[in-house]
Coordinates of C-alpha atoms and ligand atoms in Angstrom, one line a residue:
M1 CA -88.9 -2.5 -50.6
A2 CA -92.0 -4.7 -52.9
P3 CA -94.1 -2.1 -54.5
I4 CA -97.7 -1.9 -52.4
N5 CA -99.6 -4.0 -54.6
Y6 CA -103.1 -2.3 -53.3
L7 CA -105.7 -3.5 -56.2
N8 CA -105.6 -7.1 -57.4
S9 CA -107.5 -8.5 -60.5
N10 CA -111.0 -9.1 -58.6
H11 CA -110.6 -5.3 -58.1
T12 CA -111.0 -5.6 -53.6
L13 CA -108.0 -3.5 -52.0
T14 CA -105.7 -6.1 -50.8
L15 CA -103.2 -5.0 -47.5
S16 CA -99.4 -4.7 -48.1
T17 CA -98.1 -8.1 -46.0
T18 CA -94.6 -6.3 -45.5
F19 CA -93.9 -6.3 -41.7
P20 CA -93.3 -3.7 -40.0
P21 CA -95.5 -1.4 -43.2
P22 CA -93.1 0.9 -45.0
S23 CA -95.0 3.9 -43.3
I24 CA -93.4 2.8 -40.3
K25 CA -89.7 4.8 -39.9
E26 CA -87.1 2.7 -39.6
S27 CA -84.0 4.6 -37.4
P28 CA -80.9 5.5 -39.9
F29 CA -78.8 2.5 -38.2
A30 CA -81.4 0.1 -39.8
T31 CA -81.6 2.0 -42.9
D32 CA -77.9 2.1 -43.4
V33 CA -77.1 -1.5 -42.9
R34 CA -80.1 -2.5 -45.4
E35 CA -78.4 -0.5 -47.8
G36 CA -75.1 -1.4 -46.8
L37 CA -76.0 -4.7 -47.0
S38 CA -77.3 -5.3 -49.7
A39 CA -75.2 -3.2 -52.1
V40 CA -71.7 -5.0 -54.3
P41 CA -69.2 -5.0 -51.9
K42 CA -71.2 -4.9 -48.9
S43 CA -70.0 -1.9 -46.7
L44 CA -70.8 -0.2 -43.5
S45 CA -70.0 2.8 -41.9
S46 CA -67.2 3.2 -39.2
K47 CA -69.7 5.3 -37.4
Y48 CA -71.5 2.5 -35.9
F49 CA -68.7 1.5 -34.0
Y50 CA -69.1 3.3 -31.7
D51 CA -72.0 1.9 -29.5
D52 CA -71.5 2.0 -25.5
A53 CA -69.1 -1.1 -25.8
G54 CA -67.7 -0.2 -29.1
S55 CA -66.7 2.6 -27.5
R56 CA -65.1 1.0 -24.6
I57 CA -62.7 -1.1 -26.9
F58 CA -61.5 2.2 -28.5
Q59 CA -60.6 3.6 -25.4
Q60 CA -59.0 0.2 -25.3
I61 CA -57.7 0.8 -28.3
M62 CA -56.1 4.4 -27.5
E63 CA -54.1 2.6 -25.2
L64 CA -52.6 0.0 -27.3
P65 CA -48.9 0.2 -27.3
E66 CA -49.0 -0.3 -31.7
Y67 CA -51.9 2.3 -31.6
Y68 CA -49.6 5.9 -31.8
P69 CA -51.9 7.9 -33.1
T70 CA -53.3 9.0 -30.1
R71 CA -50.0 9.8 -28.2
A72 CA -48.5 11.4 -30.9
E73 CA -51.4 14.0 -30.8
M74 CA -51.4 14.2 -27.1
E75 CA -47.7 15.1 -27.5
I76 CA -48.8 18.2 -30.1
L77 CA -51.6 19.4 -27.8
T78 CA -49.4 19.1 -24.4
R79 CA -46.0 20.1 -25.6
Q80 CA -47.1 23.3 -28.1
P81 CA -50.3 24.8 -26.9
A82 CA -48.3 28.0 -26.6
D83 CA -47.2 27.3 -30.1
I84 CA -51.2 27.1 -31.1
A85 CA -51.9 29.6 -29.0
A86 CA -49.8 32.3 -30.7
A87 CA -50.5 31.7 -33.9
L88 CA -53.9 32.5 -33.3
P89 CA -54.9 36.3 -34.4
Y90 CA -57.3 36.3 -31.2
R91 CA -56.7 39.6 -29.6
K92 CA -60.6 40.1 -28.4
P93 CA -63.0 37.2 -27.3
F94 CA -63.2 34.4 -28.8
N95 CA -65.4 30.4 -29.4
I96 CA -63.2 27.1 -29.8
I97 CA -66.1 25.1 -31.5
E98 CA -64.8 21.2 -31.2
L99 CA -66.9 18.7 -33.4
G100 CA -67.1 15.2 -32.2
A101 CA -65.6 16.0 -28.7
G102 CA -65.8 12.6 -27.2
D103 CA -64.1 12.3 -23.9
G104 CA -62.2 15.9 -24.8
L105 CA -59.0 14.3 -23.0
K106 CA -56.6 16.0 -25.4
T107 CA -58.2 19.3 -26.1
K108 CA -58.3 20.2 -22.4
E109 CA -53.8 20.7 -22.8
L110 CA -54.8 22.9 -25.2
L111 CA -58.1 24.5 -22.9
K112 CA -55.5 24.2 -19.6
Y113 CA -54.0 26.3 -21.5
L114 CA -55.3 28.9 -22.9
V115 CA -57.4 29.1 -19.3
G116 CA -53.9 29.7 -17.3
Q117 CA -52.8 32.5 -19.8
Q118 CA -56.7 34.4 -19.1
A119 CA -57.0 33.9 -22.6
D120 CA -61.5 35.2 -23.0
F121 CA -62.8 32.3 -24.8
T122 CA -65.9 29.9 -24.4
Y123 CA -65.3 26.4 -25.1
M124 CA -68.2 25.0 -27.3
P125 CA -68.2 21.3 -28.0
I126 CA -70.2 19.3 -30.3
D127 CA -71.1 15.6 -30.2
I128 CA -73.9 13.4 -31.0
S129 CA -73.5 11.8 -27.7
G130 CA -75.7 13.9 -25.0
E131 CA -74.3 11.6 -22.6
A132 CA -70.9 12.6 -23.4
M133 CA -71.1 16.2 -23.5
Q134 CA -72.9 15.7 -19.7
Q135 CA -69.8 13.8 -18.6
L136 CA -67.1 16.2 -20.4
E137 CA -68.8 19.2 -18.8
G138 CA -68.9 17.5 -15.3
K139 CA -65.4 16.8 -15.9
L140 CA -64.5 20.5 -17.3
A141 CA -66.3 21.9 -14.7
E142 CA -63.9 20.2 -11.9
T143 CA -60.6 20.4 -13.6
L144 CA -60.9 23.6 -15.0
P145 CA -63.4 25.4 -13.4
G146 CA -62.3 28.7 -14.5
L147 CA -63.2 27.6 -18.5
K148 CA -66.7 28.9 -19.7
V149 CA -68.4 25.9 -21.8
K150 CA -71.6 25.7 -23.7
T151 CA -72.3 22.3 -25.1
L152 CA -74.0 21.4 -28.2
V153 CA -75.6 18.1 -29.0
G154 CA -76.3 17.2 -32.4
D155 CA -75.4 16.2 -35.7
Y156 CA -72.5 18.6 -36.5
F157 CA -74.2 20.0 -40.2
E158 CA -77.4 20.7 -38.0
V159 CA -75.6 22.3 -35.3
L160 CA -72.8 24.4 -37.0
N161 CA -75.8 25.8 -39.4
N162 CA -77.9 27.1 -36.5
L163 CA -75.0 28.2 -33.7
D164 CA -75.1 31.5 -32.4
S165 CA -71.4 32.7 -32.2
D166 CA -72.3 36.3 -30.7
G167 CA -69.8 37.9 -34.1
R168 CA -67.0 36.9 -32.3
P169 CA -64.0 34.5 -34.3
N170 CA -64.5 31.0 -34.0
L171 CA -61.4 28.6 -33.9
Y172 CA -62.9 24.8 -35.3
L173 CA -61.4 22.1 -34.0
F174 CA -61.4 18.7 -35.9
L175 CA -59.3 16.6 -34.1
G176 CA -58.1 12.8 -33.8
G177 CA -58.0 12.1 -37.1
N178 CA -61.2 11.7 -38.1
I179 CA -61.0 13.4 -40.8
G180 CA -59.6 9.6 -42.0
N181 CA -62.0 7.8 -41.9
Y182 CA -63.8 10.2 -44.8
E183 CA -63.4 9.2 -48.6
K184 CA -62.0 12.4 -50.4
D185 CA -65.9 13.5 -51.4
G186 CA -66.6 13.4 -48.3
A187 CA -63.8 14.7 -46.6
I188 CA -64.0 17.4 -48.8
N189 CA -67.7 18.3 -48.5
L190 CA -67.5 18.1 -44.8
L191 CA -64.3 20.9 -45.0
R192 CA -66.6 23.2 -47.4
M193 CA -69.8 23.1 -44.6
I194 CA -67.2 24.5 -42.1
R195 CA -65.5 26.6 -44.8
N196 CA -69.3 28.1 -45.6
V197 CA -69.8 28.7 -41.9
M198 CA -66.4 30.5 -41.3
Q199 CA -65.4 34.0 -41.1
A200 CA -62.7 35.8 -42.6
D201 CA -61.3 35.5 -38.9
G202 CA -62.4 31.9 -38.4
R203 CA -59.4 29.0 -38.3
L204 CA -59.8 25.8 -38.2
L205 CA -57.2 22.8 -36.2
T206 CA -57.4 19.7 -38.2
G207 CA -55.7 15.8 -37.3
F208 CA -54.0 14.0 -39.7
D209 CA -52.4 10.6 -39.4
L210 CA -49.6 10.9 -41.8
R211 CA -47.4 8.4 -43.8
K212 CA -44.4 7.0 -42.2
N213 CA -42.8 3.6 -42.2
P214 CA -45.6 1.1 -43.6
R215 CA -45.1 -1.4 -40.9
I216 CA -46.5 0.8 -38.2
I217 CA -49.0 1.6 -39.9
Q218 CA -50.2 -2.0 -40.7
E219 CA -49.5 -3.5 -37.0
A220 CA -51.7 -0.5 -35.9
Y221 CA -54.8 -1.5 -37.4
D222 CA -53.9 -5.3 -36.9
D223 CA -52.8 -5.3 -33.1
A224 CA -51.1 -8.1 -31.3
A225 CA -53.8 -8.6 -28.7
G226 CA -56.7 -8.3 -30.9
V227 CA -58.4 -5.3 -29.5
T228 CA -58.9 -4.0 -33.1
R229 CA -60.8 -7.7 -33.8
A230 CA -62.8 -6.5 -31.2
F231 CA -63.8 -3.8 -32.6
N232 CA -64.7 -4.6 -35.7
L233 CA -66.3 -7.7 -34.7
N234 CA -68.5 -5.5 -32.0
L235 CA -70.6 -4.3 -35.2
L236 CA -71.9 -7.8 -35.5
T237 CA -73.4 -7.7 -32.4
R238 CA -74.6 -4.5 -32.8
M239 CA -76.4 -5.8 -35.5
N240 CA -77.9 -8.5 -33.1
R241 CA -78.9 -6.8 -30.1
E242 CA -80.5 -3.6 -32.5
L243 CA -81.6 -5.1 -35.0
G244 CA -82.4 -8.7 -33.7
A245 CA -79.8 -10.3 -36.7
D246 CA -78.1 -13.9 -35.7
F247 CA -74.9 -13.8 -36.9
F248 CA -72.6 -16.0 -35.0
L249 CA -69.1 -14.7 -34.6
D250 CA -67.3 -17.1 -35.1
Q251 CA -68.3 -16.9 -38.9
F252 CA -66.3 -14.5 -39.5
D253 CA -63.0 -13.4 -39.3
F254 CA -61.9 -9.8 -39.5
Y255 CA -58.9 -8.4 -42.1
S256 CA -56.7 -5.2 -42.4
F257 CA -54.3 -4.1 -45.0
Y258 CA -52.4 -0.8 -45.0
N259 CA -51.6 0.3 -48.8
P260 CA -48.6 2.4 -48.9
R261 CA -49.2 3.4 -52.2
N262 CA -51.7 5.8 -51.4
G263 CA -51.8 5.4 -47.4
E264 CA -55.4 3.7 -47.1
V265 CA -55.6 1.4 -44.6
R266 CA -58.7 -1.1 -45.5
S267 CA -60.3 -2.7 -42.7
M268 CA -62.6 -5.7 -43.2
L269 CA -64.8 -8.3 -42.0
V270 CA -64.6 -11.8 -43.7
S271 CA -67.4 -14.3 -44.3
L272 CA -65.7 -17.5 -43.2
S273 CA -68.8 -19.9 -44.9
E274 CA -71.6 -19.5 -47.6
Q275 CA -73.9 -18.1 -44.7
D276 CA -77.6 -16.6 -44.5
V277 CA -78.0 -14.3 -41.9
Y278 CA -81.5 -13.0 -41.0
F279 CA -82.5 -10.0 -39.3
K280 CA -85.4 -10.2 -37.8
S281 CA -86.2 -6.1 -37.2
L282 CA -85.5 -6.3 -41.3
N283 CA -87.9 -9.2 -42.0
Q284 CA -84.9 -9.8 -44.3
S285 CA -81.8 -12.0 -45.2
V286 CA -78.3 -11.4 -46.1
H287 CA -77.1 -13.7 -48.5
F288 CA -72.8 -14.3 -48.0
Q289 CA -70.7 -16.4 -50.2
K290 CA -67.8 -18.0 -48.3
N291 CA -64.9 -15.5 -48.2
E292 CA -67.3 -12.2 -49.3
L293 CA -66.4 -9.0 -47.6
I294 CA -67.9 -6.3 -45.4
H295 CA -66.0 -3.3 -45.8
T296 CA -65.8 -1.4 -42.6
E297 CA -63.1 1.0 -42.3
L298 CA -61.0 3.6 -44.0
S299 CA -58.5 5.1 -42.1
K300 CA -56.7 7.5 -45.0
K301 CA -52.5 8.2 -43.6
Y302 CA -51.9 11.3 -45.4
T303 CA -48.9 13.2 -47.2
L304 CA -48.1 17.3 -46.7
T305 CA -48.5 17.7 -50.1
E306 CA -52.3 16.0 -49.9
I307 CA -53.0 17.7 -46.7
D308 CA -52.6 21.2 -49.1
A309 CA -54.2 20.3 -52.0
L310 CA -57.4 18.7 -49.5
A311 CA -57.2 22.2 -47.8
A312 CA -57.3 24.1 -51.5
E313 CA -59.9 21.9 -52.6
S314 CA -62.0 23.2 -49.7
G315 CA -61.4 26.6 -49.7
F316 CA -58.6 27.2 -47.2
V317 CA -54.7 27.6 -47.1
V318 CA -52.3 25.8 -44.4
E319 CA -51.3 28.1 -42.1
R320 CA -48.9 26.1 -40.3
N321 CA -48.8 22.4 -39.1
F322 CA -47.9 20.9 -35.5
F323 CA -46.3 18.1 -35.6
D324 CA -45.1 15.5 -32.6
S325 CA -41.5 15.0 -32.4
Q326 CA -41.3 11.8 -34.9
H327 CA -43.2 13.6 -37.5
Y328 CA -46.2 10.7 -36.9
F329 CA -49.2 13.4 -36.9
T330 CA -49.9 16.8 -37.5
D331 CA -52.7 19.4 -36.2
S332 CA -52.8 21.6 -39.2
L333 CA -53.8 24.8 -38.4
W334 CA -56.2 26.7 -41.6
Q335 CA -57.5 29.4 -42.5
C336 CA -59.7 31.0 -45.3
D337 CA -58.1 31.1 -48.6
Ligands
AVJ1 C1 -61.0 7.6 -34.1 C2 -60.7 7.5 -36.8 C3 -59.1 8.4 -35.3 O1 -59.1 5.7 -37.7 O2 -57.3 5.8 -36.5 C4 -59.0 2.7 -34.6 C5 -60.3 4.6 -35.3 N1 -60.0 2.2 -36.1 N2 -58.1 1.6 -34.7 C6 -58.5 5.7 -36.8 C7 -59.9 3.4 -35.8 C8 -59.4 1.2 -35.9 C9 -59.5 6.0 -35.7 N3 -60.5 7.4 -35.8

């Protein structure tokens, strides 16, 4: 932001011509885009994939033949709810607090089992989308009428720090392999934040996508039908709509690659020409070199050794891993160290 030149050489007051004036607060999306696209290398956070259109595209990704993680975790929660329940130390009322619950489809399998066992618990899903939480609440009232539900809307850092769990033990769920989107420091920060609100009798069940044949992973993030490409290009459509940008979608390519040496899938957009993109609501242009990249996503694949180390670094120990039959994915049950 240019400094406000409030006094010129004639000692007359001059107002800034910056528009919008710096005092008008821009949206978090606008700030992150401005910062991400002026950084070297350029990047955008994968959390911005999930506007309404992007959430629908993600639903399509989960149905792709190449995209195995959702089916793998679904298998764990469908086939092993009894083992997961038996591994929990709770013989009195407890809460299940889910971070980033989304449509809650996978969690429903675990909830269904526990309700059938007449377990005494309250399900507390947290999500940033109020609409998603309303839908989930309605769906659960219909399909699991015996379930006690208390939806919490907001950023999970804030919600977790202001949560009243009635002195009951809490099982925290962070499913779907969302942890894979965090760089190491970010993952440790998030896990330590959970650790800090957790009591000795708390447990954490986190989903990790595991290392496997590199081709399987490569194809899951570069599907033949181009749905993952559309998922990434939707970020440009979102900036056009929400920030008045003038991206031409045919001037960008999608590229992703898996590095089996470190378990990282990196996704990106590639500028196909030297070009300037104007953002009306930022009153700013962004310059792209030909072949310049915008990093959009990390999807980290873990080894069991890395999971142990991550738990230790965030104040936990791995109590047990629940695997699907192909060992593609684990829901890892952690307790405080
Ligand atoms: C929702 C973060 C688990 O990284 O596998 C799917 C998102 N990105 N295809 C993942 C995603 C590209 C997904 N997570």
